[in-house]
PDB file of C-alpha atoms in Angstrom:
ATOM      1  CA  MET A   1       0.023  -0.229   0.366  1.00 39.00           C
ATOM      2  CA  LYS A   2       0.802   3.649  -1.057  1.00 38.00           C
ATOM      3  CA  ALA A   3      -0.203   6.897   0.240  1.00 39.00           C
ATOM      4  CA  PHE A   4       1.402  10.289  -0.913  1.00 37.00           C
ATOM      5  CA  VAL A   5       0.006  12.957   1.481  1.00 43.00           C
ATOM      6  CA  THR A   6       0.627  16.607   1.321  1.00 44.00           C
ATOM      7  CA  THR A   7       0.704  18.957   3.908  1.00 54.00           C
ATOM      8  CA  VAL A   8      -1.617  18.853   6.808  1.00 57.00           C
ATOM      9  CA  ALA A   9      -4.642  18.817   5.478  1.00 58.00           C
ATOM     10  CA  GLY A  10      -4.282  14.639   4.236  1.00 52.00           C
ATOM     11  CA  ILE A  11      -5.762  15.101   1.507  1.00 45.00           C
ATOM     12  CA  ALA A  12      -4.829  12.289  -0.190  1.00 41.00           C
ATOM     13  CA  VAL A  13      -4.032   9.566  -3.670  1.00 37.00           C
ATOM     14  CA  LEU A  14      -4.409   5.904  -1.550  1.00 38.00           C
ATOM     15  CA  GLY A  15      -3.018   3.437  -3.219  1.00 36.00           C
ATOM     16  CA  LEU A  16      -5.868   0.135  -4.666  1.00 34.00           C
ATOM     17  CA  SER A  17      -5.743  -1.716  -1.072  1.00 36.00           C
ATOM     18  CA  LEU A  18      -6.755   0.958   0.798  1.00 43.00           C
ATOM     19  CA  LEU A  19      -9.376   2.188  -1.478  1.00 44.00           C
ATOM     20  CA  THR A  20     -10.776  -1.620  -2.612  1.00 44.00           C
ATOM     21  CA  GLY A  21     -13.290  -3.236  -0.463  1.00 45.00           C
ATOM     22  CA  CYS A  22     -11.435  -6.037   0.252  1.00 48.00           C
ATOM     23  CA  ALA A  23      -7.709  -6.425   1.430  1.00 54.00           C
ATOM     24  CA  SER A  24      -5.395  -9.491   3.018  1.00 62.00           C
ATOM     25  CA  GLY A  25      -5.721  -7.537   6.490  1.00 82.00           C
ATOM     26  CA  PRO A  26      -7.184  -4.816   8.377  1.00 88.00           C
ATOM     27  CA  PRO A  27      -7.341  -0.923   6.350  1.00 92.00           C
ATOM     28  CA  PRO A  28      -4.290   0.991   8.196  1.00 93.00           C
ATOM     29  CA  VAL A  29      -5.027   2.874  10.953  1.00 95.00           C
ATOM     30  CA  HIS A  30      -2.682   5.317  13.436  1.00 95.00           C
ATOM     31  CA  PRO A  31      -3.222   3.654  16.604  1.00 95.00           C
ATOM     32  CA  PRO A  32      -3.994   5.567  19.514  1.00 95.00           C
ATOM     33  CA  VAL A  33      -1.243   7.409  21.466  1.00 95.00           C
ATOM     34  CA  THR A  34       0.617   4.404  23.959  1.00 94.00           C
ATOM     35  CA  ALA A  35      -0.387   4.630  27.386  1.00 93.00           C
ATOM     36  CA  GLU A  36       3.540   5.369  28.249  1.00 94.00           C
ATOM     37  CA  ALA A  37       4.041   7.791  25.980  1.00 94.00           C
ATOM     38  CA  LYS A  38       1.251  10.210  27.717  1.00 93.00           C
ATOM     39  CA  ALA A  39       3.248   8.996  31.304  1.00 93.00           C
ATOM     40  CA  LYS A  40       6.006  10.963  29.961  1.00 93.00           C
ATOM     41  CA  GLY A  41       3.834  14.278  29.619  1.00 92.00           C
ATOM     42  CA  VAL A  42       2.074  16.154  27.537  1.00 94.00           C
ATOM     43  CA  SER A  43       3.371  19.756  25.648  1.00 96.00           C
ATOM     44  CA  ALA A  44       1.275  22.026  23.549  1.00 95.00           C
ATOM     45  CA  VAL A  45       3.970  23.367  20.508  1.00 94.00           C
ATOM     46  CA  ARG A  46       3.580  24.133  17.856  1.00 95.00           C
ATOM     47  CA  SER A  47       4.653  21.636  15.195  1.00 95.00           C
ATOM     48  CA  ALA A  48       6.532  22.432  11.784  1.00 95.00           C
ATOM     49  CA  VAL A  49       4.152  20.504   9.811  1.00 94.00           C
ATOM     50  CA  LEU A  50       2.007  23.421  10.146  1.00 96.00           C
ATOM     51  CA  ASP A  51       3.893  25.706   8.504  1.00 95.00           C
ATOM     52  CA  LYS A  52       3.694  23.482   5.168  1.00 94.00           C
ATOM     53  CA  THR A  53       1.883  24.786   2.709  1.00 95.00           C
ATOM     54  CA  ASP A  54       0.822  23.833  -1.398  1.00 94.00           C
ATOM     55  CA  HIS A  55      -0.914  24.172  -4.133  1.00 94.00           C
ATOM     56  CA  MET A  56      -4.171  23.519  -2.015  1.00 95.00           C
ATOM     57  CA  THR A  57      -3.610  24.345   1.602  1.00 97.00           C
ATOM     58  CA  VAL A  58      -3.054  27.901   2.685  1.00 98.00           C
ATOM     59  CA  HIS A  59      -2.884  29.978   6.361  1.00 98.00           C
ATOM     60  CA  LEU A  60      -5.472  32.714   6.469  1.00 98.00           C
ATOM     61  CA  ASP A  61      -4.005  34.429   9.489  1.00 98.00           C
ATOM     62  CA  ASP A  62      -0.518  36.065  10.357  1.00 97.00           C
ATOM     63  CA  ALA A  63      -0.164  33.889  13.284  1.00 96.00           C
ATOM     64  CA  ARG A  64      -0.869  30.712  10.818  1.00 97.00           C
ATOM     65  CA  GLU A  65      -3.570  29.448  12.922  1.00 97.00           C
ATOM     66  CA  VAL A  66      -5.964  28.887  10.421  1.00 98.00           C
ATOM     67  CA  LEU A  67      -5.367  26.198   7.926  1.00 98.00           C
ATOM     68  CA  TYR A  68      -7.323  26.471   4.495  1.00 98.00           C
ATOM     69  CA  VAL A  69      -7.436  23.516   2.209  1.00 97.00           C
ATOM     70  CA  GLN A  70      -9.275  23.292  -1.080  1.00 96.00           C
ATOM     71  CA  THR A  71      -8.721  21.088  -3.999  1.00 93.00           C
ATOM     72  CA  PHE A  72     -11.126  22.607  -7.158  1.00 92.00           C
ATOM     73  CA  GLY A  73      -9.936  23.823 -10.142  1.00 82.00           C
ATOM     74  CA  ASN A  74     -11.217  27.392 -11.826  1.00 67.00           C
ATOM     75  CA  SER A  75     -12.603  25.180 -14.754  1.00 53.00           C
ATOM     76  CA  ALA A  76     -14.731  22.397 -14.514  1.00 45.00           C
ATOM     77  CA  ALA A  77     -14.631  21.588 -18.448  1.00 41.00           C
ATOM     78  CA  VAL A  78     -11.535  20.567 -17.851  1.00 44.00           C
ATOM     79  CA  GLY A  79     -12.033  18.241 -15.166  1.00 47.00           C
ATOM     80  CA  VAL A  80      -8.512  16.233 -13.854  1.00 50.00           C
ATOM     81  CA  LEU A  81      -6.104  16.029 -16.772  1.00 50.00           C
ATOM     82  CA  PHE A  82      -3.298  13.091 -16.830  1.00 51.00           C
ATOM     83  CA  GLY A  83       0.473  12.703 -17.624  1.00 54.00           C
ATOM     84  CA  PRO A  84       2.870  15.331 -17.178  1.00 55.00           C
ATOM     85  CA  LEU A  85       1.650  18.196 -18.345  1.00 51.00           C
ATOM     86  CA  GLY A  86      -1.895  17.534 -17.351  1.00 56.00           C
ATOM     87  CA  VAL A  87      -0.539  17.233 -14.028  1.00 54.00           C
ATOM     88  CA  LEU A  88       0.875  20.555 -13.849  1.00 58.00           C
ATOM     89  CA  ALA A  89      -2.318  22.289 -15.309  1.00 68.00           C
ATOM     90  CA  ASN A  90      -3.982  20.232 -12.536  1.00 79.00           C
ATOM     91  CA  ILE A  91      -1.819  21.847  -9.487  1.00 85.00           C
ATOM     92  CA  ALA A  92      -1.460  25.611 -11.175  1.00 88.00           C
ATOM     93  CA  ASN A  93      -5.058  25.235 -12.045  1.00 90.00           C
ATOM     94  CA  THR A  94      -5.948  24.489  -8.446  1.00 92.00           C
ATOM     95  CA  LYS A  95      -3.696  26.766  -7.039  1.00 95.00           C
ATOM     96  CA  ALA A  96      -4.789  29.916  -8.503  1.00 95.00           C
ATOM     97  CA  VAL A  97      -8.418  29.318  -6.899  1.00 96.00           C
ATOM     98  CA  THR A  98      -7.191  28.271  -3.498  1.00 97.00           C
ATOM     99  CA  GLU A  99      -4.583  31.815  -3.879  1.00 97.00           C
ATOM    100  CA  ALA A 100      -8.012  34.195  -4.524  1.00 97.00           C
ATOM    101  CA  ASP A 101     -10.244  32.564  -1.385  1.00 97.00           C
ATOM    102  CA  GLN A 102      -7.115  33.174   0.577  1.00 98.00           C
ATOM    103  CA  ALA A 103      -7.108  36.745  -0.915  1.00 98.00           C
ATOM    104  CA  ARG A 104     -10.466  36.855   0.319  1.00 98.00           C
ATOM    105  CA  LEU A 105     -10.111  35.365   3.624  1.00 98.00           C
ATOM    106  CA  MET A 106      -6.958  36.220   4.770  1.00 98.00           C
ATOM    107  CA  ASN A 107      -6.970  37.771   8.340  1.00 98.00           C
ATOM    108  CA  LYS A 108     -10.888  38.266   7.947  1.00 97.00           C
ATOM    109  CA  ILE A 109     -11.693  35.017  10.654  1.00 97.00           C
ATOM    110  CA  PRO A 110     -10.000  36.625  14.436  1.00 96.00           C
ATOM    111  CA  VAL A 111      -9.224  33.171  16.237  1.00 97.00           C
ATOM    112  CA  ARG A 112      -6.402  31.664  18.011  1.00 97.00           C
ATOM    113  CA  ALA A 113      -6.725  28.488  17.973  1.00 98.00           C
ATOM    114  CA  SER A 114      -4.051  28.196  21.049  1.00 97.00           C
ATOM    115  CA  GLN A 115      -6.009  30.511  23.296  1.00 96.00           C
ATOM    116  CA  ALA A 116      -9.351  28.313  22.724  1.00 97.00           C
ATOM    117  CA  PHE A 117      -7.031  24.843  23.306  1.00 97.00           C
ATOM    118  CA  SER A 118      -5.345  26.406  26.611  1.00 95.00           C
ATOM    119  CA  GLU A 119      -8.833  27.541  27.247  1.00 96.00           C
ATOM    120  CA  ALA A 120     -10.278  23.262  26.409  1.00 96.00           C
ATOM    121  CA  VAL A 121      -7.101  22.033  28.440  1.00 95.00           C
ATOM    122  CA  ALA A 122      -7.770  24.279  31.838  1.00 93.00           C
ATOM    123  CA  GLU A 123     -11.703  22.909  31.794  1.00 91.00           C
ATOM    124  CA  ALA A 124     -10.168  19.803  31.398  1.00 89.00           C
ATOM    125  CA  GLY A 125      -7.945  19.743  33.877  1.00 88.00           C
ATOM    126  CA  LEU A 126      -5.016  18.613  31.693  1.00 89.00           C
ATOM    127  CA  ALA A 127      -1.580  18.627  32.613  1.00 88.00           C
ATOM    128  CA  LEU A 128       0.233  20.431  29.727  1.00 91.00           C
ATOM    129  CA  GLY A 129       3.898  21.121  28.994  1.00 91.00           C
ATOM    130  CA  SER A 130       4.860  24.583  26.680  1.00 88.00           C
ATOM    131  CA  THR A 131       8.202  22.897  25.518  1.00 92.00           C
ATOM    132  CA  ARG A 132       8.808  19.878  23.774  1.00 92.00           C
ATOM    133  CA  THR A 133       8.363  16.757  25.039  1.00 90.00           C
ATOM    134  CA  GLU A 134      11.354  13.989  23.885  1.00 91.00           C
ATOM    135  CA  GLY A 135       9.492  10.550  24.272  1.00 94.00           C
ATOM    136  CA  GLY A 136       5.662  11.764  25.363  1.00 95.00           C
ATOM    137  CA  VAL A 137       2.867  13.237  23.481  1.00 96.00           C
ATOM    138  CA  ASN A 138       3.324  16.953  21.337  1.00 96.00           C
ATOM    139  CA  LEU A 139      -0.129  18.550  20.568  1.00 97.00           C
ATOM    140  CA  SER A 140       0.043  21.473  18.125  1.00 97.00           C
ATOM    141  CA  PRO A 141      -3.528  23.343  17.651  1.00 98.00           C
ATOM    142  CA  TYR A 142      -4.711  24.925  14.282  1.00 98.00           C
ATOM    143  CA  LEU A 143      -8.537  25.816  13.070  1.00 98.00           C
ATOM    144  CA  TYR A 144      -8.849  23.547   9.707  1.00 98.00           C
ATOM    145  CA  PHE A 145     -11.306  25.056   6.720  1.00 98.00           C
ATOM    146  CA  VAL A 146     -11.953  22.777   3.754  1.00 98.00           C
ATOM    147  CA  LYS A 147     -14.061  23.638   1.404  1.00 97.00           C
ATOM    148  CA  LEU A 148     -16.584  21.498  -0.779  1.00 97.00           C
ATOM    149  CA  GLY A 149     -16.998  21.244  -4.568  1.00 93.00           C
ATOM    150  CA  ASP A 150     -20.294  23.183  -3.731  1.00 95.00           C
ATOM    151  CA  GLY A 151     -18.574  25.944  -2.457  1.00 95.00           C
ATOM    152  CA  LYS A 152     -19.771  25.811   1.578  1.00 97.00           C
ATOM    153  CA  VAL A 153     -16.717  25.712   3.369  1.00 98.00           C
ATOM    154  CA  LEU A 154     -16.483  23.372   6.770  1.00 98.00           C
ATOM    155  CA  ALA A 155     -14.418  23.942   9.891  1.00 98.00           C
ATOM    156  CA  ALA A 156     -12.571  21.803  12.432  1.00 98.00           C
ATOM    157  CA  SER A 157     -11.254  22.080  15.745  1.00 98.00           C
ATOM    158  CA  ALA A 158      -7.999  20.106  14.936  1.00 98.00           C
ATOM    159  CA  LEU A 159      -4.782  19.106  16.598  1.00 98.00           C
ATOM    160  CA  VAL A 160      -1.503  17.553  15.247  1.00 97.00           C
ATOM    161  CA  VAL A 161      -0.352  14.762  17.615  1.00 97.00           C
ATOM    162  CA  GLU A 162       3.614  14.157  17.744  1.00 96.00           C
ATOM    163  CA  ALA A 163       4.034  11.430  19.547  1.00 95.00           C
ATOM    164  CA  PRO A 164       6.061   7.514  19.726  1.00 91.00           C
ATOM    165  CA  THR A 165       3.096   5.500  18.421  1.00 91.00           C
ATOM    166  CA  PRO A 166       4.132   2.066  17.000  1.00 90.00           C
ATOM    167  CA  GLY A 167       2.702   0.374  14.542  1.00 89.00           C
ATOM    168  CA  ALA A 168       1.771   4.138  12.382  1.00 92.00           C
ATOM    169  CA  LEU A 169       2.776   4.359   8.990  1.00 91.00           C
ATOM    170  CA  LEU A 170       2.788   8.408   9.463  1.00 92.00           C
ATOM    171  CA  PRO A 171       5.360  10.074  11.445  1.00 92.00           C
ATOM    172  CA  GLN A 172       2.048  12.574  12.900  1.00 95.00           C
ATOM    173  CA  ALA A 173      -1.609  11.981  13.455  1.00 96.00           C
ATOM    174  CA  ARG A 174      -3.922  14.778  13.007  1.00 97.00           C
ATOM    175  CA  TYR A 175      -7.054  14.790  15.401  1.00 98.00           C
ATOM    176  CA  LEU A 176     -10.409  16.767  14.020  1.00 98.00           C
ATOM    177  CA  TYR A 177     -13.773  17.777  14.869  1.00 98.00           C
ATOM    178  CA  GLN A 178     -16.364  18.851  12.474  1.00 98.00           C
ATOM    179  CA  HIS A 179     -17.923  21.995  13.646  1.00 98.00           C
ATOM    180  CA  SER A 180     -21.678  22.174  13.437  1.00 97.00           C
ATOM    181  CA  ARG A 181     -22.262  24.240  10.425  1.00 95.00           C
ATOM    182  CA  GLY A 182     -20.843  24.873   7.099  1.00 96.00           C
ATOM    183  CA  TYR A 183     -20.001  28.801   5.764  1.00 98.00           C
ATOM    184  CA  THR A 184     -20.141  30.551   2.695  1.00 97.00           C
ATOM    185  CA  ILE A 185     -17.002  32.473   1.117  1.00 97.00           C
ATOM    186  CA  ASP A 186     -18.923  35.514   0.853  1.00 97.00           C
ATOM    187  CA  GLU A 187     -19.890  34.540   5.018  1.00 97.00           C
ATOM    188  CA  LEU A 188     -16.131  34.190   6.200  1.00 98.00           C
ATOM    189  CA  SER A 189     -14.891  36.857   3.949  1.00 98.00           C
ATOM    190  CA  MET A 190     -16.944  39.206   5.803  1.00 97.00           C
ATOM    191  CA  ALA A 191     -17.466  37.619   8.856  1.00 97.00           C
ATOM    192  CA  THR A 192     -19.361  39.611  11.466  1.00 97.00           C
ATOM    193  CA  PRO A 193     -18.654  40.085  15.895  1.00 97.00           C
ATOM    194  CA  GLU A 194     -21.410  36.676  15.486  1.00 97.00           C
ATOM    195  CA  THR A 195     -20.272  34.836  13.553  1.00 97.00           C
ATOM    196  CA  VAL A 196     -16.581  34.941  14.892  1.00 98.00           C
ATOM    197  CA  ALA A 197     -18.318  34.577  18.609  1.00 97.00           C
ATOM    198  CA  GLU A 198     -19.742  31.365  16.886  1.00 98.00           C
ATOM    199  CA  ILE A 199     -16.636  30.252  15.285  1.00 98.00           C
ATOM    200  CA  ASN A 200     -14.704  30.441  18.132  1.00 97.00           C
ATOM    201  CA  LYS A 201     -17.247  28.522  20.629  1.00 97.00           C
ATOM    202  CA  GLN A 202     -17.062  25.636  18.575  1.00 98.00           C
ATOM    203  CA  LEU A 203     -13.748  25.758  18.169  1.00 98.00           C
ATOM    204  CA  ARG A 204     -12.951  25.474  21.980  1.00 98.00           C
ATOM    205  CA  ALA A 205     -16.068  23.029  22.176  1.00 97.00           C
ATOM    206  CA  GLY A 206     -14.266  20.826  19.866  1.00 98.00           C
ATOM    207  CA  TYR A 207     -11.321  20.619  21.687  1.00 98.00           C
ATOM    208  CA  VAL A 208     -13.180  19.740  24.445  1.00 97.00           C
ATOM    209  CA  GLU A 209     -14.461  16.628  22.847  1.00 97.00           C
ATOM    210  CA  LEU A 210     -11.002  15.974  20.763  1.00 97.00           C
ATOM    211  CA  ILE A 211      -9.254  15.701  25.024  1.00 97.00           C
ATOM    212  CA  ARG A 212     -12.170  13.491  25.915  1.00 95.00           C
ATOM    213  CA  PHE A 213     -11.127  11.506  22.945  1.00 96.00           C
ATOM    214  CA  TYR A 214      -7.935  11.177  24.152  1.00 95.00           C
ATOM    215  CA  LEU A 215      -7.803  11.080  27.717  1.00 93.00           C
ATOM    216  CA  SER A 216     -10.235   7.902  26.533  1.00 94.00           C
ATOM    217  CA  ASP A 217      -8.882   6.787  23.904  1.00 95.00           C
ATOM    218  CA  LYS A 218      -6.565   3.359  24.648  1.00 93.00           C
ATOM    219  CA  SER A 219      -4.631   0.689  22.079  1.00 90.00           C
ATOM    220  CA  GLU A 220      -6.022  -2.181  23.956  1.00 91.00           C
ATOM    221  CA  ALA A 221      -9.400  -0.944  22.607  1.00 89.00           C
ATOM    222  CA  MET A 222      -8.935  -0.674  19.271  1.00 92.00           C
ATOM    223  CA  SER A 223     -10.143  -4.575  18.633  1.00 89.00           C
ATOM    224  CA  ALA A 224     -13.528  -4.041  19.033  1.00 94.00           C
ATOM    225  CA  GLU A 225     -13.915  -1.745  16.857  1.00 96.00           C
ATOM    226  CA  LYS A 226     -16.318  -2.421  13.348  1.00 96.00           C
ATOM    227  CA  LEU A 227     -13.763  -2.193  10.553  1.00 97.00           C
ATOM    228  CA  VAL A 228     -15.417  -0.385   7.712  1.00 97.00           C
ATOM    229  CA  LYS A 229     -15.313   1.428   3.797  1.00 96.00           C
ATOM    230  CA  TYR A 230     -16.447   5.185   4.023  1.00 97.00           C
ATOM    231  CA  LYS A 231     -16.848   7.799   1.894  1.00 97.00           C
ATOM    232  CA  SER A 232     -16.265  11.056   3.093  1.00 97.00           C
ATOM    233  CA  ASP A 233     -16.420  14.664   1.909  1.00 96.00           C
ATOM    234  CA  PHE A 234     -14.831  16.317   4.078  1.00 97.00           C
ATOM    235  CA  LEU A 235     -12.249  13.891   4.638  1.00 96.00           C
ATOM    236  CA  SER A 236     -12.193  13.875   0.677  1.00 94.00           C
ATOM    237  CA  PRO A 237     -13.806  16.718  -0.962  1.00 93.00           C
ATOM    238  CA  ARG A 238     -12.871  16.083  -4.436  1.00 87.00           C
ATOM    239  CA  PHE A 239     -12.245  12.772  -5.132  1.00 84.00           C
ATOM    240  CA  ASP A 240     -15.072   9.935  -4.229  1.00 85.00           C
ATOM    241  CA  PHE A 241     -12.650   7.917  -3.085  1.00 84.00           C
ATOM    242  CA  GLU A 242     -13.931   4.663  -0.493  1.00 91.00           C
ATOM    243  CA  GLY A 243     -11.452   4.551   2.526  1.00 93.00           C
ATOM    244  CA  GLY A 244     -10.718   2.041   5.212  1.00 95.00           C
ATOM    245  CA  GLY A 245     -10.901   2.604   8.951  1.00 97.00           C
ATOM    246  CA  ARG A 246     -12.635   1.911  12.205  1.00 97.00           C
ATOM    247  CA  ILE A 247     -15.512   2.796  13.735  1.00 98.00           C
ATOM    248  CA  ALA A 248     -13.940   4.478  17.472  1.00 97.00           C
ATOM    249  CA  ALA A 249     -16.923   6.126  18.090  1.00 97.00           C
ATOM    250  CA  GLU A 250     -20.558   7.025  17.581  1.00 97.00           C
ATOM    251  CA  THR A 251     -23.315   9.803  18.461  1.00 97.00           C
ATOM    252  CA  ALA A 252     -26.457  11.003  17.210  1.00 98.00           C
ATOM    253  CA  GLU A 253     -24.845  13.825  15.448  1.00 98.00           C
ATOM    254  CA  ARG A 254     -21.095  12.349  14.702  1.00 98.00           C
ATOM    255  CA  ILE A 255     -19.321   9.039  13.390  1.00 98.00           C
ATOM    256  CA  TRP A 256     -15.377   8.763  14.809  1.00 98.00           C
ATOM    257  CA  ILE A 257     -13.542   7.122  11.989  1.00 98.00           C
ATOM    258  CA  ARG A 258     -10.489   6.302  12.441  1.00 97.00           C
ATOM    259  CA  ASN A 259      -8.297   6.093   9.688  1.00 97.00           C
ATOM    260  CA  ILE A 260      -4.618   6.336   8.393  1.00 95.00           C
ATOM    261  CA  PHE A 261      -4.354   9.924   9.318  1.00 96.00           C
ATOM    262  CA  GLY A 262      -5.117   9.875  12.758  1.00 97.00           C
ATOM    263  CA  VAL A 263      -8.935  10.367  14.121  1.00 98.00           C
ATOM    264  CA  ALA A 264     -11.632  12.620  12.416  1.00 98.00           C
ATOM    265  CA  ALA A 265     -15.576  13.822  13.971  1.00 98.00           C
ATOM    266  CA  VAL A 266     -17.284  13.936  11.360  1.00 98.00           C
ATOM    267  CA  LEU A 267     -20.929  14.635  11.384  1.00 98.00           C
ATOM    268  CA  ARG A 268     -23.139  12.207   9.524  1.00 98.00           C
ATOM    269  CA  PRO A 269     -24.659  14.561   6.782  1.00 98.00           C
ATOM    270  CA  ASN A 270     -20.617  14.402   5.468  1.00 98.00           C
ATOM    271  CA  ILE A 271     -20.047  10.611   5.972  1.00 98.00           C
ATOM    272  CA  THR A 272     -20.567   7.208   4.725  1.00 97.00           C
ATOM    273  CA  VAL A 273     -20.793   3.971   5.824  1.00 97.00           C
ATOM    274  CA  VAL A 274     -20.460   2.010   2.974  1.00 95.00           C
ATOM    275  CA  GLY A 275     -20.534  -1.202   4.538  1.00 95.00           C
ATOM    276  CA  PRO A 276     -17.694  -3.871   6.619  1.00 95.00           C
ATOM    277  CA  TRP A 277     -15.162  -4.211   5.797  1.00 92.00           C
ATOM    278  CA  GLU A 278     -14.616  -7.408   4.001  1.00 84.00           C
ATOM    279  CA  LEU A 279     -10.996  -9.630   5.166  1.00 74.00           C
ATOM    280  CA  ALA A 280     -10.045 -11.795   2.303  1.00 55.00           C
ATOM    281  CA  GLN A 281     -10.547 -15.741   2.879  1.00 48.00           C
ATOM    282  CA  ALA A 282      -7.360 -17.986   2.314  1.00 45.00           C
ATOM    283  CA  PRO A 283      -7.842 -19.970  -0.500  1.00 47.00           C
ATOM    284  CA  SER A 284      -9.288 -23.695   0.465  1.00 49.00           C
ATOM    285  CA  ASN A 285      -7.187 -26.467  -0.093  1.00 47.00           C
TER     286      ASN A 285
END
């Protein structure tokens, strides 16, 4: 299985073994942080991953705590082009739209993910250091926006989680908690004090839920999680991929999906469980 990942967004083109509904083993996922790593301490730091941008991923604030992802070009008629020249055209086309959106949204959403995270940490009573913990857990908060094909922009409280994690295929995990409503580019570009207050409120509430999940998440419980195939425009906004993962938790509003990138609590309208992940059977003699 191959995974090609671009920046912290986790937008990926995955190998066939991850996209098909049948494999010789369970779908690869990022395991929970170990008890040993948690015991060595937890710190709030800034991951270098948050500084990486590309043609789909940009910052929307000078503090670089708000990340925006959009994967669409400005010519639906062209579609997705293939071959070396097609790849370059797709990148240029997407970059033009991303930069145009960034120009409209830059510094228009005055929220600080680090402050909202600190407030949530205080509410949870989690002891948190401010310098990188070697061998422990390092958490980097950010506000995540992703644009869908219809132009709607979804938001999430987000964390980069860096910790020694045996069995993980990627060096960091991404924890996401999708907010309860989406926005238009116009709404965000002309964000009222009420809109900013709502985003701040949901940002903080999302961190409370992510911290609660982090504290309760244990490796030994993962074996009881259901293996599933799923589709999600929140996690894969442009490509109609069928991914594989585990259902880590469920509520009336959200499905917590554990996948190769980490864990995401996705609103039910933005994720569909296609069916169980079917393990390939060994041929009988």
